[in-house]
């Protein structure tokens, strides 16, 4: 029942507060800490902080204001954990195809855990109290800290010390100063648009009268497609094949959302969401391009900027979709998001192709 803030396409806990804008700094700061003090230490500390917060939330005497504050701390720390884990994956698996498949496996596990967690969380609350569930959450964080401390190898810090601020700013300038790296970072834009159906799923289900079961189906269809797409791309396609599908899928992945304004019925909407999720397979090839484009000494910070940007734009996309739904029917909003997203992604794809040709 661990609270996940990875880059999966599900609501998770983002609706509990406007912390998305601060995640970029949290994750980037986490990678700076990794470079200066080592990954294992950062990961263990993150888990212990979250375990302490969960323990505080489980106390009967904790007031509501403190509960919100502790939840805010977890929301700020969890992205540091995620960014640190992603940034050190290259050190563990290397920079070749094994890294691409390992990163994909992490995403698949994360998304699967979220889907399973939605169901098990509801079942668990029929057996134990909410505070009991928080105690279980505390134990999962503590177990993770112990596993990381005694089950992983200590890796030396990448940097030899110095000013944290100077190191952070210098790394950001180098990462964002390269045109190829910059445009590959921007190609994480599709998740900003694909979160719109997810953010509006409950309201849309109410609008078309499909009830709570329909909400569940609308929430699960796209993540299921994403998992299936990544499994296929990772197990069937060659590295060259995964590279070939990046630009077409990134450019066209949002087109299925154009069926929303026609209101064809729940079945067709679920199929559209499933297909949109399947196109997420382009991320495997994009991961390889990204790690190939970034110099080794910048790889950790560059990957962390990528993770931070992905998480931030998802939060922004959800907020904007909610605002738009105040002024227009949900089907129109999602269809408009599909059009706008396709135009933006097509422009980014063209720029990526140009930078590749100039290499």
mmCIF file with all atom_site columns, C-alpha atoms in Angstrom, residues 141-353:
data_model
loop_
_atom_site.group_PDB
_atom_site.id
_atom_site.type_symbol
_atom_site.label_atom_id
_atom_site.label_alt_id
_atom_site.label_comp_id
_atom_site.label_asym_id
_atom_site.label_entity_id
_atom_site.label_seq_id
_atom_site.pdbx_PDB_ins_code
_atom_site.Cartn_x
_atom_site.Cartn_y
_atom_site.Cartn_z
_atom_site.occupancy
_atom_site.B_iso_or_equiv
_atom_site.pdbx_formal_charge
_atom_site.auth_seq_id
_atom_site.auth_comp_id
_atom_site.auth_asym_id
_atom_site.auth_atom_id
_atom_site.pdbx_PDB_model_num
ATOM 1   C CA . UNK A 1 141 ? 8.398   2.164  4.188   1.00 0.00 ? 141 UNK A CA 1
ATOM 2   C CA . UNK A 1 142 ? 10.505  0.770  7.037   1.00 0.00 ? 142 UNK A CA 1
ATOM 3   C CA . UNK A 1 143 ? 10.891  -2.570 5.245   1.00 0.00 ? 143 UNK A CA 1
ATOM 4   C CA . UNK A 1 144 ? 11.997  -0.779 2.098   1.00 0.00 ? 144 UNK A CA 1
ATOM 5   C CA . UNK A 1 145 ? 14.618  1.162  4.066   1.00 0.00 ? 145 UNK A CA 1
ATOM 6   C CA . UNK A 1 146 ? 15.991  -2.048 5.588   1.00 0.00 ? 146 UNK A CA 1
ATOM 7   C CA . UNK A 1 147 ? 16.065  -3.786 2.212   1.00 0.00 ? 147 UNK A CA 1
ATOM 8   C CA . UNK A 1 148 ? 17.915  -0.886 0.613   1.00 0.00 ? 148 UNK A CA 1
ATOM 9   C CA . UNK A 1 149 ? 20.394  -0.539 3.482   1.00 0.00 ? 149 UNK A CA 1
ATOM 10  C CA . UNK A 1 150 ? 21.324  -4.204 3.769   1.00 0.00 ? 150 UNK A CA 1
ATOM 11  C CA . UNK A 1 151 ? 20.339  -5.572 0.366   1.00 0.00 ? 151 UNK A CA 1
ATOM 12  C CA . UNK A 1 152 ? 22.054  -3.118 -1.991  1.00 0.00 ? 152 UNK A CA 1
ATOM 13  C CA . UNK A 1 153 ? 25.669  -2.209 -2.580  1.00 0.00 ? 153 UNK A CA 1
ATOM 14  C CA . UNK A 1 154 ? 26.975  1.185  -1.530  1.00 0.00 ? 154 UNK A CA 1
ATOM 15  C CA . UNK A 1 155 ? 28.025  3.239  -4.529  1.00 0.00 ? 155 UNK A CA 1
ATOM 16  C CA . UNK A 1 156 ? 30.444  6.158  -4.245  1.00 0.00 ? 156 UNK A CA 1
ATOM 17  C CA . UNK A 1 157 ? 29.246  9.718  -4.738  1.00 0.00 ? 157 UNK A CA 1
ATOM 18  C CA . UNK A 1 158 ? 29.797  11.038 -8.247  1.00 0.00 ? 158 UNK A CA 1
ATOM 19  C CA . UNK A 1 159 ? 31.060  14.442 -7.157  1.00 0.00 ? 159 UNK A CA 1
ATOM 20  C CA . UNK A 1 160 ? 33.889  15.174 -4.803  1.00 0.00 ? 160 UNK A CA 1
ATOM 21  C CA . UNK A 1 161 ? 32.137  17.874 -2.819  1.00 0.00 ? 161 UNK A CA 1
ATOM 22  C CA . UNK A 1 162 ? 31.887  21.629 -3.210  1.00 0.00 ? 162 UNK A CA 1
ATOM 23  C CA . UNK A 1 163 ? 29.038  24.091 -3.181  1.00 0.00 ? 163 UNK A CA 1
ATOM 24  C CA . UNK A 1 164 ? 25.641  22.410 -3.509  1.00 0.00 ? 164 UNK A CA 1
ATOM 25  C CA . UNK A 1 165 ? 24.139  25.480 -5.193  1.00 0.00 ? 165 UNK A CA 1
ATOM 26  C CA . UNK A 1 166 ? 27.020  25.896 -7.639  1.00 0.00 ? 166 UNK A CA 1
ATOM 27  C CA . UNK A 1 167 ? 26.988  22.214 -8.509  1.00 0.00 ? 167 UNK A CA 1
ATOM 28  C CA . UNK A 1 168 ? 23.223  22.236 -9.043  1.00 0.00 ? 168 UNK A CA 1
ATOM 29  C CA . UNK A 1 169 ? 23.173  25.338 -11.256 1.00 0.00 ? 169 UNK A CA 1
ATOM 30  C CA . UNK A 1 170 ? 26.133  24.217 -13.332 1.00 0.00 ? 170 UNK A CA 1
ATOM 31  C CA . UNK A 1 171 ? 24.526  20.856 -14.015 1.00 0.00 ? 171 UNK A CA 1
ATOM 32  C CA . UNK A 1 172 ? 21.201  22.425 -14.997 1.00 0.00 ? 172 UNK A CA 1
ATOM 33  C CA . UNK A 1 173 ? 22.894  24.805 -17.420 1.00 0.00 ? 173 UNK A CA 1
ATOM 34  C CA . UNK A 1 174 ? 24.808  21.990 -19.083 1.00 0.00 ? 174 UNK A CA 1
ATOM 35  C CA . UNK A 1 175 ? 21.779  19.729 -19.381 1.00 0.00 ? 175 UNK A CA 1
ATOM 36  C CA . UNK A 1 176 ? 19.477  22.391 -20.800 1.00 0.00 ? 176 UNK A CA 1
ATOM 37  C CA . UNK A 1 177 ? 22.173  24.000 -22.929 1.00 0.00 ? 177 UNK A CA 1
ATOM 38  C CA . UNK A 1 178 ? 22.396  21.090 -25.377 1.00 0.00 ? 178 UNK A CA 1
ATOM 39  C CA . UNK A 1 179 ? 19.704  21.324 -28.055 1.00 0.00 ? 179 UNK A CA 1
ATOM 40  C CA . UNK A 1 180 ? 19.381  17.580 -28.579 1.00 0.00 ? 180 UNK A CA 1
ATOM 41  C CA . UNK A 1 181 ? 18.986  16.867 -24.858 1.00 0.00 ? 181 UNK A CA 1
ATOM 42  C CA . UNK A 1 182 ? 16.583  19.756 -24.457 1.00 0.00 ? 182 UNK A CA 1
ATOM 43  C CA . UNK A 1 183 ? 14.244  18.589 -27.214 1.00 0.00 ? 183 UNK A CA 1
ATOM 44  C CA . UNK A 1 184 ? 14.311  15.002 -25.951 1.00 0.00 ? 184 UNK A CA 1
ATOM 45  C CA . UNK A 1 185 ? 13.284  16.336 -22.548 1.00 0.00 ? 185 UNK A CA 1
ATOM 46  C CA . UNK A 1 186 ? 10.400  18.177 -24.185 1.00 0.00 ? 186 UNK A CA 1
ATOM 47  C CA . UNK A 1 187 ? 9.245   15.002 -25.900 1.00 0.00 ? 187 UNK A CA 1
ATOM 48  C CA . UNK A 1 188 ? 7.891   13.878 -22.521 1.00 0.00 ? 188 UNK A CA 1
ATOM 49  C CA . UNK A 1 189 ? 4.985   16.227 -23.333 1.00 0.00 ? 189 UNK A CA 1
ATOM 50  C CA . UNK A 1 190 ? 2.355   13.579 -24.303 1.00 0.00 ? 190 UNK A CA 1
ATOM 51  C CA . UNK A 1 191 ? 1.627   12.664 -20.642 1.00 0.00 ? 191 UNK A CA 1
ATOM 52  C CA . UNK A 1 192 ? 0.559   16.269 -20.076 1.00 0.00 ? 192 UNK A CA 1
ATOM 53  C CA . UNK A 1 193 ? -2.333  15.635 -22.459 1.00 0.00 ? 193 UNK A CA 1
ATOM 54  C CA . UNK A 1 194 ? -3.149  11.975 -21.792 1.00 0.00 ? 194 UNK A CA 1
ATOM 55  C CA . UNK A 1 195 ? -3.923  12.699 -18.134 1.00 0.00 ? 195 UNK A CA 1
ATOM 56  C CA . UNK A 1 196 ? -7.016  14.697 -19.178 1.00 0.00 ? 196 UNK A CA 1
ATOM 57  C CA . UNK A 1 197 ? -9.331  11.657 -19.576 1.00 0.00 ? 197 UNK A CA 1
ATOM 58  C CA . UNK A 1 198 ? -8.037  10.323 -16.277 1.00 0.00 ? 198 UNK A CA 1
ATOM 59  C CA . UNK A 1 199 ? -8.556  13.589 -14.421 1.00 0.00 ? 199 UNK A CA 1
ATOM 60  C CA . UNK A 1 200 ? -12.106 13.859 -15.745 1.00 0.00 ? 200 UNK A CA 1
ATOM 61  C CA . UNK A 1 201 ? -13.032 10.166 -15.553 1.00 0.00 ? 201 UNK A CA 1
ATOM 62  C CA . UNK A 1 202 ? -15.405 10.460 -12.587 1.00 0.00 ? 202 UNK A CA 1
ATOM 63  C CA . UNK A 1 203 ? -17.202 13.483 -14.009 1.00 0.00 ? 203 UNK A CA 1
ATOM 64  C CA . UNK A 1 204 ? -17.423 11.896 -17.461 1.00 0.00 ? 204 UNK A CA 1
ATOM 65  C CA . UNK A 1 205 ? -18.837 8.654  -16.032 1.00 0.00 ? 205 UNK A CA 1
ATOM 66  C CA . UNK A 1 206 ? -21.494 10.690 -14.240 1.00 0.00 ? 206 UNK A CA 1
ATOM 67  C CA . UNK A 1 207 ? -22.216 12.646 -17.407 1.00 0.00 ? 207 UNK A CA 1
ATOM 68  C CA . UNK A 1 208 ? -22.850 9.531  -19.509 1.00 0.00 ? 208 UNK A CA 1
ATOM 69  C CA . UNK A 1 209 ? -24.526 7.646  -16.652 1.00 0.00 ? 209 UNK A CA 1
ATOM 70  C CA . UNK A 1 210 ? -22.281 4.590  -16.286 1.00 0.00 ? 210 UNK A CA 1
ATOM 71  C CA . UNK A 1 211 ? -21.904 4.692  -12.492 1.00 0.00 ? 211 UNK A CA 1
ATOM 72  C CA . UNK A 1 212 ? -18.962 3.772  -10.311 1.00 0.00 ? 212 UNK A CA 1
ATOM 73  C CA . UNK A 1 213 ? -18.103 0.662  -12.329 1.00 0.00 ? 213 UNK A CA 1
ATOM 74  C CA . UNK A 1 214 ? -17.685 2.894  -15.354 1.00 0.00 ? 214 UNK A CA 1
ATOM 75  C CA . UNK A 1 215 ? -15.313 5.133  -13.392 1.00 0.00 ? 215 UNK A CA 1
ATOM 76  C CA . UNK A 1 216 ? -13.125 2.144  -12.628 1.00 0.00 ? 216 UNK A CA 1
ATOM 77  C CA . UNK A 1 217 ? -13.046 1.065  -16.257 1.00 0.00 ? 217 UNK A CA 1
ATOM 78  C CA . UNK A 1 218 ? -12.247 4.570  -17.464 1.00 0.00 ? 218 UNK A CA 1
ATOM 79  C CA . UNK A 1 219 ? -9.415  4.833  -14.928 1.00 0.00 ? 219 UNK A CA 1
ATOM 80  C CA . UNK A 1 220 ? -7.904  1.451  -15.784 1.00 0.00 ? 220 UNK A CA 1
ATOM 81  C CA . UNK A 1 221 ? -8.163  1.303  -19.577 1.00 0.00 ? 221 UNK A CA 1
ATOM 82  C CA . UNK A 1 222 ? -5.207  3.532  -20.406 1.00 0.00 ? 222 UNK A CA 1
ATOM 83  C CA . UNK A 1 223 ? -2.772  2.103  -17.807 1.00 0.00 ? 223 UNK A CA 1
ATOM 84  C CA . UNK A 1 224 ? -3.626  -1.410 -19.001 1.00 0.00 ? 224 UNK A CA 1
ATOM 85  C CA . UNK A 1 225 ? -2.837  -0.348 -22.563 1.00 0.00 ? 225 UNK A CA 1
ATOM 86  C CA . UNK A 1 226 ? 0.417   1.237  -21.447 1.00 0.00 ? 226 UNK A CA 1
ATOM 87  C CA . UNK A 1 227 ? 1.531   -1.912 -19.637 1.00 0.00 ? 227 UNK A CA 1
ATOM 88  C CA . UNK A 1 228 ? 0.641   -4.071 -22.648 1.00 0.00 ? 228 UNK A CA 1
ATOM 89  C CA . UNK A 1 229 ? 2.446   -1.732 -25.048 1.00 0.00 ? 229 UNK A CA 1
ATOM 90  C CA . UNK A 1 230 ? 5.636   -1.686 -23.024 1.00 0.00 ? 230 UNK A CA 1
ATOM 91  C CA . UNK A 1 231 ? 5.574   -5.459 -22.557 1.00 0.00 ? 231 UNK A CA 1
ATOM 92  C CA . UNK A 1 232 ? 5.235   -5.954 -26.306 1.00 0.00 ? 232 UNK A CA 1
ATOM 93  C CA . UNK A 1 233 ? 7.917   -3.442 -27.230 1.00 0.00 ? 233 UNK A CA 1
ATOM 94  C CA . UNK A 1 234 ? 10.333  -4.798 -24.647 1.00 0.00 ? 234 UNK A CA 1
ATOM 95  C CA . UNK A 1 235 ? 9.853   -8.489 -25.415 1.00 0.00 ? 235 UNK A CA 1
ATOM 96  C CA . UNK A 1 236 ? 9.179   -8.562 -29.175 1.00 0.00 ? 236 UNK A CA 1
ATOM 97  C CA . UNK A 1 237 ? 10.832  -5.544 -30.790 1.00 0.00 ? 237 UNK A CA 1
ATOM 98  C CA . UNK A 1 238 ? 14.564  -5.209 -31.315 1.00 0.00 ? 238 UNK A CA 1
ATOM 99  C CA . UNK A 1 239 ? 16.417  -2.046 -30.161 1.00 0.00 ? 239 UNK A CA 1
ATOM 100 C CA . UNK A 1 240 ? 16.260  -0.786 -33.756 1.00 0.00 ? 240 UNK A CA 1
ATOM 101 C CA . UNK A 1 241 ? 12.537  -1.486 -33.883 1.00 0.00 ? 241 UNK A CA 1
ATOM 102 C CA . UNK A 1 242 ? 11.948  0.392  -30.641 1.00 0.00 ? 242 UNK A CA 1
ATOM 103 C CA . UNK A 1 243 ? 13.806  3.374  -32.087 1.00 0.00 ? 243 UNK A CA 1
ATOM 104 C CA . UNK A 1 244 ? 11.709  3.320  -35.264 1.00 0.00 ? 244 UNK A CA 1
ATOM 105 C CA . UNK A 1 245 ? 8.400   3.579  -33.417 1.00 0.00 ? 245 UNK A CA 1
ATOM 106 C CA . UNK A 1 246 ? 9.351   6.581  -31.241 1.00 0.00 ? 246 UNK A CA 1
ATOM 107 C CA . UNK A 1 247 ? 8.447   9.415  -33.575 1.00 0.00 ? 247 UNK A CA 1
ATOM 108 C CA . UNK A 1 248 ? 5.274   7.923  -35.168 1.00 0.00 ? 248 UNK A CA 1
ATOM 109 C CA . UNK A 1 249 ? 3.747   6.910  -31.828 1.00 0.00 ? 249 UNK A CA 1
ATOM 110 C CA . UNK A 1 250 ? 4.698   10.150 -30.093 1.00 0.00 ? 250 UNK A CA 1
ATOM 111 C CA . UNK A 1 251 ? 3.120   12.149 -32.930 1.00 0.00 ? 251 UNK A CA 1
ATOM 112 C CA . UNK A 1 252 ? -0.106  10.141 -33.264 1.00 0.00 ? 252 UNK A CA 1
ATOM 113 C CA . UNK A 1 253 ? -0.691  8.734  -29.793 1.00 0.00 ? 253 UNK A CA 1
ATOM 114 C CA . UNK A 1 254 ? -3.346  11.290 -28.848 1.00 0.00 ? 254 UNK A CA 1
ATOM 115 C CA . UNK A 1 255 ? -5.497  10.893 -31.961 1.00 0.00 ? 255 UNK A CA 1
ATOM 116 C CA . UNK A 1 256 ? -7.781  8.223  -30.406 1.00 0.00 ? 256 UNK A CA 1
ATOM 117 C CA . UNK A 1 257 ? -9.028  10.863 -27.954 1.00 0.00 ? 257 UNK A CA 1
ATOM 118 C CA . UNK A 1 258 ? -10.798 12.578 -30.858 1.00 0.00 ? 258 UNK A CA 1
ATOM 119 C CA . UNK A 1 259 ? -13.659 10.086 -30.495 1.00 0.00 ? 259 UNK A CA 1
ATOM 120 C CA . UNK A 1 260 ? -14.781 11.716 -27.235 1.00 0.00 ? 260 UNK A CA 1
ATOM 121 C CA . UNK A 1 261 ? -16.851 14.575 -28.744 1.00 0.00 ? 261 UNK A CA 1
ATOM 122 C CA . UNK A 1 262 ? -18.844 12.046 -30.798 1.00 0.00 ? 262 UNK A CA 1
ATOM 123 C CA . UNK A 1 263 ? -19.933 10.247 -27.579 1.00 0.00 ? 263 UNK A CA 1
ATOM 124 C CA . UNK A 1 264 ? -19.932 6.797  -29.261 1.00 0.00 ? 264 UNK A CA 1
ATOM 125 C CA . UNK A 1 265 ? -20.576 4.898  -26.040 1.00 0.00 ? 265 UNK A CA 1
ATOM 126 C CA . UNK A 1 266 ? -18.490 3.502  -23.207 1.00 0.00 ? 266 UNK A CA 1
ATOM 127 C CA . UNK A 1 267 ? -17.085 0.584  -25.216 1.00 0.00 ? 267 UNK A CA 1
ATOM 128 C CA . UNK A 1 268 ? -15.586 2.797  -27.912 1.00 0.00 ? 268 UNK A CA 1
ATOM 129 C CA . UNK A 1 269 ? -14.240 5.229  -25.336 1.00 0.00 ? 269 UNK A CA 1
ATOM 130 C CA . UNK A 1 270 ? -12.504 2.393  -23.486 1.00 0.00 ? 270 UNK A CA 1
ATOM 131 C CA . UNK A 1 271 ? -11.016 1.168  -26.750 1.00 0.00 ? 271 UNK A CA 1
ATOM 132 C CA . UNK A 1 272 ? -9.724  4.671  -27.511 1.00 0.00 ? 272 UNK A CA 1
ATOM 133 C CA . UNK A 1 273 ? -8.103  4.894  -24.086 1.00 0.00 ? 273 UNK A CA 1
ATOM 134 C CA . UNK A 1 274 ? -6.574  1.452  -24.480 1.00 0.00 ? 274 UNK A CA 1
ATOM 135 C CA . UNK A 1 275 ? -5.049  2.375  -27.842 1.00 0.00 ? 275 UNK A CA 1
ATOM 136 C CA . UNK A 1 276 ? -3.726  5.635  -26.426 1.00 0.00 ? 276 UNK A CA 1
ATOM 137 C CA . UNK A 1 277 ? -2.060  3.658  -23.667 1.00 0.00 ? 277 UNK A CA 1
ATOM 138 C CA . UNK A 1 278 ? -0.539  1.232  -26.174 1.00 0.00 ? 278 UNK A CA 1
ATOM 139 C CA . UNK A 1 279 ? 1.228   4.098  -27.951 1.00 0.00 ? 279 UNK A CA 1
ATOM 140 C CA . UNK A 1 280 ? 3.162   4.770  -24.748 1.00 0.00 ? 280 UNK A CA 1
ATOM 141 C CA . UNK A 1 281 ? 5.558   2.048  -25.957 1.00 0.00 ? 281 UNK A CA 1
ATOM 142 C CA . UNK A 1 282 ? 7.539   4.840  -27.645 1.00 0.00 ? 282 UNK A CA 1
ATOM 143 C CA . UNK A 1 283 ? 9.156   5.621  -24.276 1.00 0.00 ? 283 UNK A CA 1
ATOM 144 C CA . UNK A 1 284 ? 11.490  2.619  -24.535 1.00 0.00 ? 284 UNK A CA 1
ATOM 145 C CA . UNK A 1 285 ? 13.165  3.979  -27.646 1.00 0.00 ? 285 UNK A CA 1
ATOM 146 C CA . UNK A 1 286 ? 13.153  7.488  -26.219 1.00 0.00 ? 286 UNK A CA 1
ATOM 147 C CA . UNK A 1 287 ? 14.942  6.292  -23.087 1.00 0.00 ? 287 UNK A CA 1
ATOM 148 C CA . UNK A 1 288 ? 17.744  4.873  -25.232 1.00 0.00 ? 288 UNK A CA 1
ATOM 149 C CA . UNK A 1 289 ? 18.058  8.071  -27.267 1.00 0.00 ? 289 UNK A CA 1
ATOM 150 C CA . UNK A 1 290 ? 18.182  10.107 -24.105 1.00 0.00 ? 290 UNK A CA 1
ATOM 151 C CA . UNK A 1 291 ? 20.889  8.117  -22.355 1.00 0.00 ? 291 UNK A CA 1
ATOM 152 C CA . UNK A 1 292 ? 22.951  8.043  -25.568 1.00 0.00 ? 292 UNK A CA 1
ATOM 153 C CA . UNK A 1 293 ? 22.709  11.828 -25.939 1.00 0.00 ? 293 UNK A CA 1
ATOM 154 C CA . UNK A 1 294 ? 23.770  12.748 -22.396 1.00 0.00 ? 294 UNK A CA 1
ATOM 155 C CA . UNK A 1 295 ? 27.450  12.714 -21.329 1.00 0.00 ? 295 UNK A CA 1
ATOM 156 C CA . UNK A 1 296 ? 28.191  10.284 -18.527 1.00 0.00 ? 296 UNK A CA 1
ATOM 157 C CA . UNK A 1 297 ? 29.048  12.992 -16.001 1.00 0.00 ? 297 UNK A CA 1
ATOM 158 C CA . UNK A 1 298 ? 25.646  14.648 -16.549 1.00 0.00 ? 298 UNK A CA 1
ATOM 159 C CA . UNK A 1 299 ? 23.526  11.542 -16.919 1.00 0.00 ? 299 UNK A CA 1
ATOM 160 C CA . UNK A 1 300 ? 22.197  11.441 -13.380 1.00 0.00 ? 300 UNK A CA 1
ATOM 161 C CA . UNK A 1 301 ? 21.114  15.054 -13.292 1.00 0.00 ? 301 UNK A CA 1
ATOM 162 C CA . UNK A 1 302 ? 19.704  14.921 -16.835 1.00 0.00 ? 302 UNK A CA 1
ATOM 163 C CA . UNK A 1 303 ? 17.564  11.888 -16.042 1.00 0.00 ? 303 UNK A CA 1
ATOM 164 C CA . UNK A 1 304 ? 16.358  13.574 -12.880 1.00 0.00 ? 304 UNK A CA 1
ATOM 165 C CA . UNK A 1 305 ? 15.338  16.699 -14.790 1.00 0.00 ? 305 UNK A CA 1
ATOM 166 C CA . UNK A 1 306 ? 13.452  14.360 -17.155 1.00 0.00 ? 306 UNK A CA 1
ATOM 167 C CA . UNK A 1 307 ? 11.633  12.683 -14.263 1.00 0.00 ? 307 UNK A CA 1
ATOM 168 C CA . UNK A 1 308 ? 10.866  16.008 -12.613 1.00 0.00 ? 308 UNK A CA 1
ATOM 169 C CA . UNK A 1 309 ? 9.514   17.480 -15.832 1.00 0.00 ? 309 UNK A CA 1
ATOM 170 C CA . UNK A 1 310 ? 7.328   14.446 -16.457 1.00 0.00 ? 310 UNK A CA 1
ATOM 171 C CA . UNK A 1 311 ? 5.757   14.586 -13.016 1.00 0.00 ? 311 UNK A CA 1
ATOM 172 C CA . UNK A 1 312 ? 5.265   18.339 -13.107 1.00 0.00 ? 312 UNK A CA 1
ATOM 173 C CA . UNK A 1 313 ? 3.552   18.459 -16.499 1.00 0.00 ? 313 UNK A CA 1
ATOM 174 C CA . UNK A 1 314 ? 1.200   15.680 -15.454 1.00 0.00 ? 314 UNK A CA 1
ATOM 175 C CA . UNK A 1 315 ? 0.040   17.780 -12.517 1.00 0.00 ? 315 UNK A CA 1
ATOM 176 C CA . UNK A 1 316 ? -0.305  20.849 -14.745 1.00 0.00 ? 316 UNK A CA 1
ATOM 177 C CA . UNK A 1 317 ? -2.236  18.845 -17.337 1.00 0.00 ? 317 UNK A CA 1
ATOM 178 C CA . UNK A 1 318 ? -4.728  17.602 -14.750 1.00 0.00 ? 318 UNK A CA 1
ATOM 179 C CA . UNK A 1 319 ? -5.264  21.092 -13.367 1.00 0.00 ? 319 UNK A CA 1
ATOM 180 C CA . UNK A 1 320 ? -5.832  22.615 -16.815 1.00 0.00 ? 320 UNK A CA 1
ATOM 181 C CA . UNK A 1 321 ? -8.233  19.837 -17.806 1.00 0.00 ? 321 UNK A CA 1
ATOM 182 C CA . UNK A 1 322 ? -10.267 20.485 -14.679 1.00 0.00 ? 322 UNK A CA 1
ATOM 183 C CA . UNK A 1 323 ? -10.420 24.205 -15.395 1.00 0.00 ? 323 UNK A CA 1
ATOM 184 C CA . UNK A 1 324 ? -11.471 23.633 -19.005 1.00 0.00 ? 324 UNK A CA 1
ATOM 185 C CA . UNK A 1 325 ? -14.237 21.247 -17.895 1.00 0.00 ? 325 UNK A CA 1
ATOM 186 C CA . UNK A 1 326 ? -15.805 24.104 -15.936 1.00 0.00 ? 326 UNK A CA 1
ATOM 187 C CA . UNK A 1 327 ? -16.595 25.871 -19.209 1.00 0.00 ? 327 UNK A CA 1
ATOM 188 C CA . UNK A 1 328 ? -17.221 23.094 -21.748 1.00 0.00 ? 328 UNK A CA 1
ATOM 189 C CA . UNK A 1 329 ? -18.628 19.553 -21.910 1.00 0.00 ? 329 UNK A CA 1
ATOM 190 C CA . UNK A 1 330 ? -16.105 16.917 -20.920 1.00 0.00 ? 330 UNK A CA 1
ATOM 191 C CA . UNK A 1 331 ? -16.213 15.167 -24.285 1.00 0.00 ? 331 UNK A CA 1
ATOM 192 C CA . UNK A 1 332 ? -15.370 18.453 -25.990 1.00 0.00 ? 332 UNK A CA 1
ATOM 193 C CA . UNK A 1 333 ? -12.543 19.119 -23.546 1.00 0.00 ? 333 UNK A CA 1
ATOM 194 C CA . UNK A 1 334 ? -10.918 15.724 -24.064 1.00 0.00 ? 334 UNK A CA 1
ATOM 195 C CA . UNK A 1 335 ? -11.327 15.966 -27.828 1.00 0.00 ? 335 UNK A CA 1
ATOM 196 C CA . UNK A 1 336 ? -9.780  19.437 -27.783 1.00 0.00 ? 336 UNK A CA 1
ATOM 197 C CA . UNK A 1 337 ? -6.902  18.110 -25.696 1.00 0.00 ? 337 UNK A CA 1
ATOM 198 C CA . UNK A 1 338 ? -6.376  15.423 -28.339 1.00 0.00 ? 338 UNK A CA 1
ATOM 199 C CA . UNK A 1 339 ? -6.167  18.035 -31.099 1.00 0.00 ? 339 UNK A CA 1
ATOM 200 C CA . UNK A 1 340 ? -3.924  20.430 -29.180 1.00 0.00 ? 340 UNK A CA 1
ATOM 201 C CA . UNK A 1 341 ? -1.691  17.618 -27.947 1.00 0.00 ? 341 UNK A CA 1
ATOM 202 C CA . UNK A 1 342 ? -1.298  16.141 -31.422 1.00 0.00 ? 342 UNK A CA 1
ATOM 203 C CA . UNK A 1 343 ? -0.229  19.517 -32.837 1.00 0.00 ? 343 UNK A CA 1
ATOM 204 C CA . UNK A 1 344 ? 2.296   20.074 -30.038 1.00 0.00 ? 344 UNK A CA 1
ATOM 205 C CA . UNK A 1 345 ? 3.693   16.568 -30.285 1.00 0.00 ? 345 UNK A CA 1
ATOM 206 C CA . UNK A 1 346 ? 3.995   16.790 -34.070 1.00 0.00 ? 346 UNK A CA 1
ATOM 207 C CA . UNK A 1 347 ? 6.060   19.969 -33.726 1.00 0.00 ? 347 UNK A CA 1
ATOM 208 C CA . UNK A 1 348 ? 8.281   18.322 -31.110 1.00 0.00 ? 348 UNK A CA 1
ATOM 209 C CA . UNK A 1 349 ? 8.714   15.227 -33.266 1.00 0.00 ? 349 UNK A CA 1
ATOM 210 C CA . UNK A 1 350 ? 9.835   17.372 -36.170 1.00 0.00 ? 350 UNK A CA 1
ATOM 211 C CA . UNK A 1 351 ? 12.390  19.096 -33.956 1.00 0.00 ? 351 UNK A CA 1
ATOM 212 C CA . UNK A 1 352 ? 13.678  15.758 -32.633 1.00 0.00 ? 352 UNK A CA 1
ATOM 213 C CA . UNK A 1 353 ? 14.102  14.510 -36.196 1.00 0.00 ? 353 UNK A CA 1
#
